Structure formats: structure tokens, C-alpha cells
Amino acid sequence: MPYIIWRSRMSVGIERIDEDHKQMIRCVNDLDTAINQAVYDPRLTAQTLLSLCQYTKSHFDREEMLMRAVEYPDFAVHKHQHDTARAMLQDICESFMQAPEKAVAERIYKFAADWLVQHILIADMKMVPHIVGTATPAPALAPVPSAVS
Ligand SMILES: [Fe+2]
């Protein structure tokens, strides 16, 4: 699998959140590296998986705190996406702990890699204007002036 590379178009313009996203991408890439060792190492894979899960949880908490602070109007939708991802990660991680097989780890990698990039580019981008304070409603357009007599 190719490594995920953080690109400037993934920047949400909030340094702390960008740093979180970069760290999560590192965790996902570390998982990929662990899975694809010359000799599969379930212990190393479990360690990287744990880091990914822990960091993802703390990042979601941070984003949710920010959204609450600015009373983000789409908070419930965004939080639902986080909750779904939390539950998915939890489920697949539990499957891995019961059967630490490479195929299970690959499922986790695929889910995390796809979900993370899509979520950053769509949902996280959407909340940014509200957090950086530029979400002012578009000004009402002035009415078309009537014909001057
Ligand atoms: Fe998010």
C-alpha cells in the first residue's frame, strides 16, 4: 500500500488540528509498515494499532470540544461520524485482539486510511469557517434599484 502523504490541501487552517491529522496519518502509515514487515509481527502491529486508536480518540475529543465551544450548527452530524468511526475502530480492534491476523489488521488499515482522508477533506473542512470565526452569513444583496426618472 502506498503511504498516505499529508498535503497542503488537507490543511484545515487550524494548526493544532492539522498537527493532529498529521499525527493520525503517521499512525496509519506506521500500521501499514507494521503489517508489511518481511515477517508479519502481530505484537508490533498491536502496538501501532493501539497508538492509532488512542490518538484518534483524543483527536475526536479535541475537535468536539472546539465544535461545542463555537456552537457549531452541524455538531450532531459531525459527532455522529466520529461515533461511527469510534465504534468501527473499537470493533475491528477487538477482532484483532482475539485473532491477531494480518488480514484483520489490513481491514483496519483500509478502514482507517479511507475514512480519515475522506473525513478530513469533507467534514473537517466544513467546520473550519465556524471555528476560525469567518462563518458570517452572506450579506443580503441590495435590491435592484428602480429606474431613475
Ligand atoms: Fe472530525
Coordinates of N, CA and C and ligand atoms in Angstrom, one line a residue:
M1 N 0.9 -1.2 0.0 CA 0.0 0.0 0.0 C 0.9 1.2 0.0
P2 N 0.5 2.2 -0.8 CA 1.3 3.5 -0.8 C 1.1 4.2 0.5
Y3 N 2.1 4.9 1.0 CA 1.9 5.7 2.2 C 1.0 6.9 1.9
I4 N 0.2 7.3 2.9 CA -0.6 8.5 2.8 C 0.3 9.7 3.1
I5 N 0.2 10.6 2.2 CA 1.0 11.8 2.4 C 0.1 13.0 2.7
W6 N 0.4 13.7 3.8 CA -0.4 14.9 4.1 C 0.0 16.0 3.1
R7 N -1.0 16.6 2.6 CA -0.8 17.6 1.5 C -1.5 18.9 2.0
S8 N -1.0 20.0 1.5 CA -1.5 21.3 2.0 C -3.0 21.4 1.7
R9 N -3.5 20.8 0.7 CA -5.0 20.9 0.5 C -5.8 20.2 1.6
M10 N -5.0 19.4 2.5 CA -5.7 18.8 3.6 C -5.7 19.7 4.9
S11 N -5.0 20.9 4.7 CA -4.9 21.8 5.8 C -6.3 22.4 6.1
V12 N -6.7 22.3 7.4 CA -7.9 23.0 7.8 C -7.7 24.4 8.3
G13 N -6.4 24.8 8.4 CA -6.1 26.2 8.8 C -6.1 26.4 10.3
I14 N -6.2 25.3 11.0 CA -6.1 25.4 12.5 C -4.9 24.5 12.8
E15 N -3.9 25.1 13.3 CA -2.6 24.4 13.4 C -2.7 23.2 14.3
R16 N -3.4 23.3 15.4 CA -3.5 22.2 16.3 C -4.2 21.0 15.7
I17 N -5.2 21.3 14.9 CA -6.0 20.2 14.2 C -5.1 19.6 13.1
D18 N -4.4 20.5 12.4 CA -3.6 20.0 11.3 C -2.5 19.1 11.9
E19 N -1.9 19.5 13.0 CA -0.9 18.6 13.7 C -1.5 17.2 14.1
D20 N -2.8 17.3 14.6 CA -3.4 16.0 14.9 C -3.6 15.2 13.7
H21 N -4.1 15.8 12.6 CA -4.3 15.0 11.4 C -3.0 14.4 10.9
K22 N -1.9 15.2 10.9 CA -0.6 14.7 10.5 C -0.2 13.5 11.4
Q23 N -0.4 13.6 12.7 CA 0.0 12.5 13.6 C -0.9 11.3 13.3
M24 N -2.2 11.5 13.0 CA -3.0 10.3 12.7 C -2.6 9.6 11.4
I25 N -2.2 10.4 10.5 CA -1.6 9.9 9.2 C -0.4 9.1 9.5
R26 N 0.5 9.6 10.4 CA 1.7 8.9 10.8 C 1.3 7.5 11.4
C27 N 0.3 7.6 12.3 CA -0.1 6.3 12.9 C -0.6 5.3 11.9
V28 N -1.4 5.8 10.9 CA -1.9 4.9 9.9 C -0.8 4.3 9.1
N29 N 0.2 5.2 8.7 CA 1.4 4.7 8.0 C 2.2 3.7 8.8
D30 N 2.3 4.0 10.1 CA 3.1 3.1 10.9 C 2.4 1.7 11.0
L31 N 1.0 1.7 11.0 CA 0.3 0.5 10.9 C 0.6 -0.3 9.6
D32 N 0.6 0.4 8.5 CA 0.9 -0.2 7.3 C 2.3 -0.8 7.3
T33 N 3.3 -0.1 7.8 CA 4.7 -0.6 7.9 C 4.7 -1.9 8.8
A34 N 4.0 -1.8 9.9 CA 4.0 -3.0 10.8 C 3.4 -4.2 10.1
I35 N 2.3 -3.9 9.4 CA 1.6 -5.1 8.8 C 2.5 -5.7 7.7
N36 N 3.3 -4.9 7.1 CA 4.0 -5.4 5.9 C 5.5 -5.6 6.2
Q37 N 5.8 -6.0 7.4 CA 7.2 -6.4 7.7 C 7.5 -7.7 6.9
A38 N 8.7 -7.9 6.7 CA 9.1 -9.2 5.9 C 8.5 -10.4 6.6
V39 N 8.6 -10.4 7.9 CA 7.9 -11.5 8.7 C 6.8 -10.8 9.5
Y40 N 5.6 -11.1 9.3 CA 4.5 -10.5 10.0 C 4.7 -10.6 11.5
D41 N 4.5 -9.4 12.2 CA 4.8 -9.3 13.6 C 3.5 -8.8 14.3
P42 N 2.7 -9.7 14.9 CA 1.4 -9.3 15.5 C 1.6 -8.4 16.7
R43 N 2.7 -8.5 17.4 CA 3.0 -7.7 18.5 C 3.2 -6.2 18.1
L44 N 4.0 -6.0 17.1 CA 4.3 -4.7 16.6 C 3.0 -4.1 16.0
T45 N 2.3 -4.9 15.3 CA 1.0 -4.5 14.7 C 0.1 -4.0 15.8
A46 N 0.0 -4.8 16.9 CA -0.9 -4.4 18.0 C -0.5 -3.1 18.6
Q47 N 0.8 -2.9 18.7 CA 1.3 -1.6 19.3 C 0.9 -0.4 18.5
T48 N 1.1 -0.6 17.2 CA 0.8 0.6 16.3 C -0.8 0.8 16.2
L49 N -1.5 -0.3 16.3 CA -2.9 -0.2 16.3 C -3.4 0.5 17.6
L50 N -2.8 0.2 18.7 CA -3.2 0.9 19.9 C -2.9 2.4 19.9
S51 N -1.8 2.7 19.3 CA -1.4 4.2 19.2 C -2.5 4.9 18.3
L52 N -2.8 4.2 17.2 CA -3.8 4.8 16.3 C -5.1 5.0 17.0
C53 N -5.6 4.0 17.7 CA -6.9 4.1 18.4 C -6.8 5.2 19.5
Q54 N -5.8 5.2 20.3 CA -5.7 6.2 21.3 C -5.6 7.6 20.8
Y55 N -4.8 7.8 19.7 CA -4.7 9.2 19.2 C -6.0 9.6 18.5
T56 N -6.6 8.7 17.8 CA -7.9 9.1 17.2 C -8.9 9.5 18.2
K57 N -9.0 8.8 19.3 CA -10.0 9.1 20.4 C -9.7 10.5 20.9
S58 N -8.4 10.8 21.2 CA -8.1 12.1 21.8 C -8.3 13.2 20.8
H59 N -8.0 12.9 19.5 CA -8.3 13.9 18.5 C -9.8 14.2 18.3
F60 N -10.6 13.2 18.3 CA -12.0 13.4 18.2 C -12.5 14.3 19.4
D61 N -12.0 14.0 20.6 CA -12.4 14.8 21.8 C -12.1 16.2 21.6
R62 N -10.9 16.5 21.0 CA -10.4 17.9 20.8 C -11.3 18.6 19.8
E63 N -11.6 17.9 18.7 CA -12.5 18.5 17.7 C -13.9 18.8 18.3
E64 N -14.4 17.8 19.0 CA -15.7 18.0 19.6 C -15.8 19.1 20.6
M65 N -14.7 19.3 21.3 CA -14.6 20.4 22.3 C -14.7 21.8 21.5
L66 N -13.9 21.8 20.4 CA -13.9 23.0 19.6 C -15.3 23.3 19.0
M67 N -15.9 22.3 18.5 CA -17.2 22.5 17.9 C -18.3 22.9 18.9
R68 N -18.2 22.4 20.1 CA -19.1 22.8 21.2 C -18.9 24.2 21.5
A69 N -17.6 24.6 21.6 CA -17.3 26.0 22.1 C -17.9 27.0 21.1
V70 N -17.9 26.7 19.8 CA -18.4 27.7 18.9 C -19.9 27.4 18.5
E71 N -20.5 26.4 19.2 CA -21.9 26.0 18.9 C -22.1 25.7 17.4
Y72 N -21.2 24.9 16.9 CA -21.2 24.5 15.5 C -22.6 23.9 15.1
P73 N -23.2 24.5 14.1 CA -24.6 24.0 13.8 C -24.7 22.6 13.4
D74 N -23.6 22.0 12.8 CA -23.7 20.6 12.3 C -23.0 19.7 13.3
F75 N -22.9 20.1 14.5 CA -22.2 19.3 15.5 C -22.7 17.9 15.6
A76 N -24.0 17.8 15.6 CA -24.6 16.4 15.8 C -24.2 15.5 14.6
V77 N -24.2 16.0 13.4 CA -23.9 15.2 12.3 C -22.4 14.8 12.3
H78 N -21.5 15.8 12.7 CA -20.1 15.5 12.7 C -19.8 14.6 13.8
K79 N -20.4 14.8 15.0 CA -20.2 13.9 16.1 C -20.6 12.4 15.8
H80 N -21.7 12.4 15.1 CA -22.2 11.0 14.7 C -21.2 10.3 13.8
Q81 N -20.5 11.1 12.9 CA -19.5 10.4 12.1 C -18.3 10.0 13.0
H82 N -17.9 10.8 14.0 CA -16.9 10.4 14.9 C -17.3 9.1 15.7
D83 N -18.6 9.1 16.2 CA -19.1 8.0 17.0 C -19.0 6.7 16.1
T84 N -19.5 6.8 14.9 CA -19.5 5.7 14.0 C -18.0 5.1 13.8
A85 N -17.1 6.1 13.6 CA -15.7 5.6 13.4 C -15.1 5.0 14.6
R86 N -15.5 5.7 15.8 CA -15.0 5.1 17.1 C -15.5 3.7 17.2
A87 N -16.8 3.5 17.0 CA -17.4 2.1 17.1 C -16.7 1.1 16.2
M88 N -16.5 1.6 14.9 CA -15.9 0.7 13.9 C -14.5 0.3 14.3
L89 N -13.7 1.3 14.7 CA -12.3 1.0 15.2 C -12.3 0.1 16.4
Q90 N -13.2 0.4 17.3 CA -13.3 -0.5 18.5 C -13.6 -1.9 18.1
D91 N -14.6 -2.1 17.2 CA -15.0 -3.4 16.8 C -13.8 -4.2 16.2
I92 N -13.2 -3.5 15.2 CA -12.2 -4.2 14.5 C -10.9 -4.4 15.3
C93 N -10.7 -3.5 16.2 CA -9.5 -3.7 17.1 C -9.8 -4.9 18.1
E94 N -11.0 -5.0 18.5 CA -11.4 -6.2 19.4 C -11.2 -7.5 18.6
S95 N -11.6 -7.4 17.3 CA -11.5 -8.6 16.5 C -10.0 -9.0 16.4
F96 N -9.2 -7.9 16.2 CA -7.7 -8.2 16.1 C -7.1 -8.8 17.4
M97 N -7.6 -8.2 18.5 CA -7.0 -8.7 19.8 C -7.4 -10.2 20.0
Q98 N -8.6 -10.6 19.5 CA -9.0 -12.0 19.6 C -8.3 -12.9 18.6
A99 N -8.0 -12.3 17.4 CA -7.3 -13.1 16.3 C -6.4 -12.2 15.6
P100 N -5.2 -12.0 16.2 CA -4.2 -11.0 15.6 C -3.6 -11.4 14.3
E101 N -4.5 -11.5 13.3 CA -4.1 -12.0 12.0 C -3.9 -10.8 11.1
K102 N -3.0 -11.0 10.1 CA -2.6 -10.0 9.2 C -3.9 -9.5 8.4
A103 N -4.8 -10.4 8.0 CA -6.0 -10.0 7.3 C -6.8 -9.0 8.1
V104 N -6.9 -9.2 9.4 CA -7.8 -8.3 10.2 C -7.1 -7.0 10.3
A105 N -5.8 -7.0 10.5 CA -5.0 -5.7 10.5 C -5.1 -4.9 9.2
E106 N -5.2 -5.7 8.1 CA -5.3 -5.0 6.8 C -6.7 -4.3 6.7
R107 N -7.7 -5.0 7.3 CA -9.0 -4.4 7.2 C -9.0 -3.1 8.0
I108 N -8.4 -3.1 9.2 CA -8.3 -1.9 10.0 C -7.6 -0.8 9.2
Y109 N -6.5 -1.2 8.6 CA -5.7 -0.2 7.9 C -6.6 0.5 6.8
K110 N -7.2 -0.4 6.0 CA -8.0 0.1 4.9 C -9.1 1.1 5.4
F111 N -9.8 0.6 6.5 CA -10.9 1.5 7.0 C -10.3 2.8 7.5
A112 N -9.2 2.8 8.3 CA -8.6 4.0 8.8 C -8.1 4.9 7.7
A113 N -7.5 4.4 6.8 CA -6.9 5.2 5.7 C -8.0 5.9 4.9
D114 N -9.0 5.1 4.5 CA -10.0 5.7 3.6 C -10.9 6.7 4.4
W115 N -11.3 6.3 5.6 CA -12.1 7.1 6.4 C -11.4 8.4 6.8
L116 N -10.2 8.3 7.2 CA -9.5 9.5 7.7 C -9.4 10.6 6.6
V117 N -8.9 10.2 5.5 CA -8.7 11.2 4.4 C -10.0 11.8 4.0
Q118 N -11.0 11.0 3.8 CA -12.4 11.5 3.4 C -12.9 12.4 4.5
H119 N -12.8 12.0 5.7 CA -13.3 12.9 6.8 C -12.6 14.2 6.9
I120 N -11.3 14.2 6.7 CA -10.6 15.5 6.8 C -11.0 16.4 5.6
L121 N -11.1 15.8 4.4 CA -11.4 16.6 3.3 C -12.8 17.1 3.2
I122 N -13.7 16.4 3.8 CA -15.1 16.8 3.7 C -15.6 17.4 5.0
A123 N -15.8 16.6 6.0 CA -16.4 17.0 7.3 C -15.6 18.0 8.0
D124 N -14.3 17.8 8.2 CA -13.5 18.7 8.9 C -13.4 20.1 8.2
M125 N -13.2 20.0 6.9 CA -13.2 21.3 6.2 C -14.4 22.1 6.4
K126 N -15.6 21.4 6.5 CA -16.8 22.1 6.6 C -17.0 22.9 7.9
M127 N -16.3 22.4 9.0 CA -16.5 23.0 10.3 C -15.5 24.2 10.5
V128 N -14.5 24.3 9.6 CA -13.4 25.2 9.8 C -13.9 26.7 9.9
P129 N -14.7 27.1 8.9 CA -15.1 28.6 9.0 C -15.8 28.9 10.3
H130 N -16.5 28.0 10.8 CA -17.2 28.3 12.1 C -16.2 28.4 13.3
I131 N -15.1 27.6 13.2 CA -14.2 27.6 14.3 C -13.2 28.8 14.1
V132 N -12.9 29.2 12.9 CA -11.9 30.3 12.8 C -12.7 31.6 12.8
G133 N -14.0 31.6 12.9 CA -14.8 32.8 13.1 C -15.1 33.5 11.8
T134 N -15.1 32.9 10.7 CA -15.4 33.6 9.4 C -16.8 33.2 8.8
A135 N -17.5 32.5 9.7 CA -18.8 31.9 9.1 C -19.9 32.9 9.2
T136 N -19.6 34.1 8.7 CA -20.7 35.1 8.7 C -21.6 34.9 7.5
P137 N -22.9 35.1 7.8 CA -23.8 34.8 6.7 C -23.6 35.8 5.5
A138 N -23.8 35.3 4.4 CA -23.6 36.2 3.2 C -24.5 37.4 3.3
P139 N -24.0 38.6 3.1 CA -24.8 39.8 3.2 C -25.9 39.8 2.2
A140 N -27.0 40.3 2.7 CA -28.2 40.4 1.7 C -27.8 41.3 0.6
L141 N -28.2 40.9 -0.6 CA -27.9 41.8 -1.7 C -28.8 43.0 -1.7
A142 N -28.3 44.1 -2.1 CA -29.2 45.3 -2.2 C -30.2 45.1 -3.4
P143 N -31.4 45.5 -3.1 CA -32.4 45.4 -4.2 C -32.0 46.1 -5.5
V144 N -32.4 45.6 -6.6 CA -32.1 46.3 -7.8 C -32.8 47.6 -7.8
P145 N -32.0 48.7 -8.0 CA -32.6 50.0 -8.0 C -33.7 50.2 -9.1
S146 N -34.8 50.8 -8.7 CA -35.8 51.1 -9.8 C -35.3 52.1 -10.8
A147 N -35.9 52.1 -11.9 CA -35.4 53.0 -12.9 C -35.5 54.4 -12.4
V148 N -34.4 55.2 -12.7 CA -34.3 56.6 -12.3 C -35.1 57.4 -13.3
S149 N -35.9 58.3 -12.7 CA -36.8 59.1 -13.6 C -36.1 60.3 -14.0
Ligands
FE1 FE -13.7 15.4 12.6

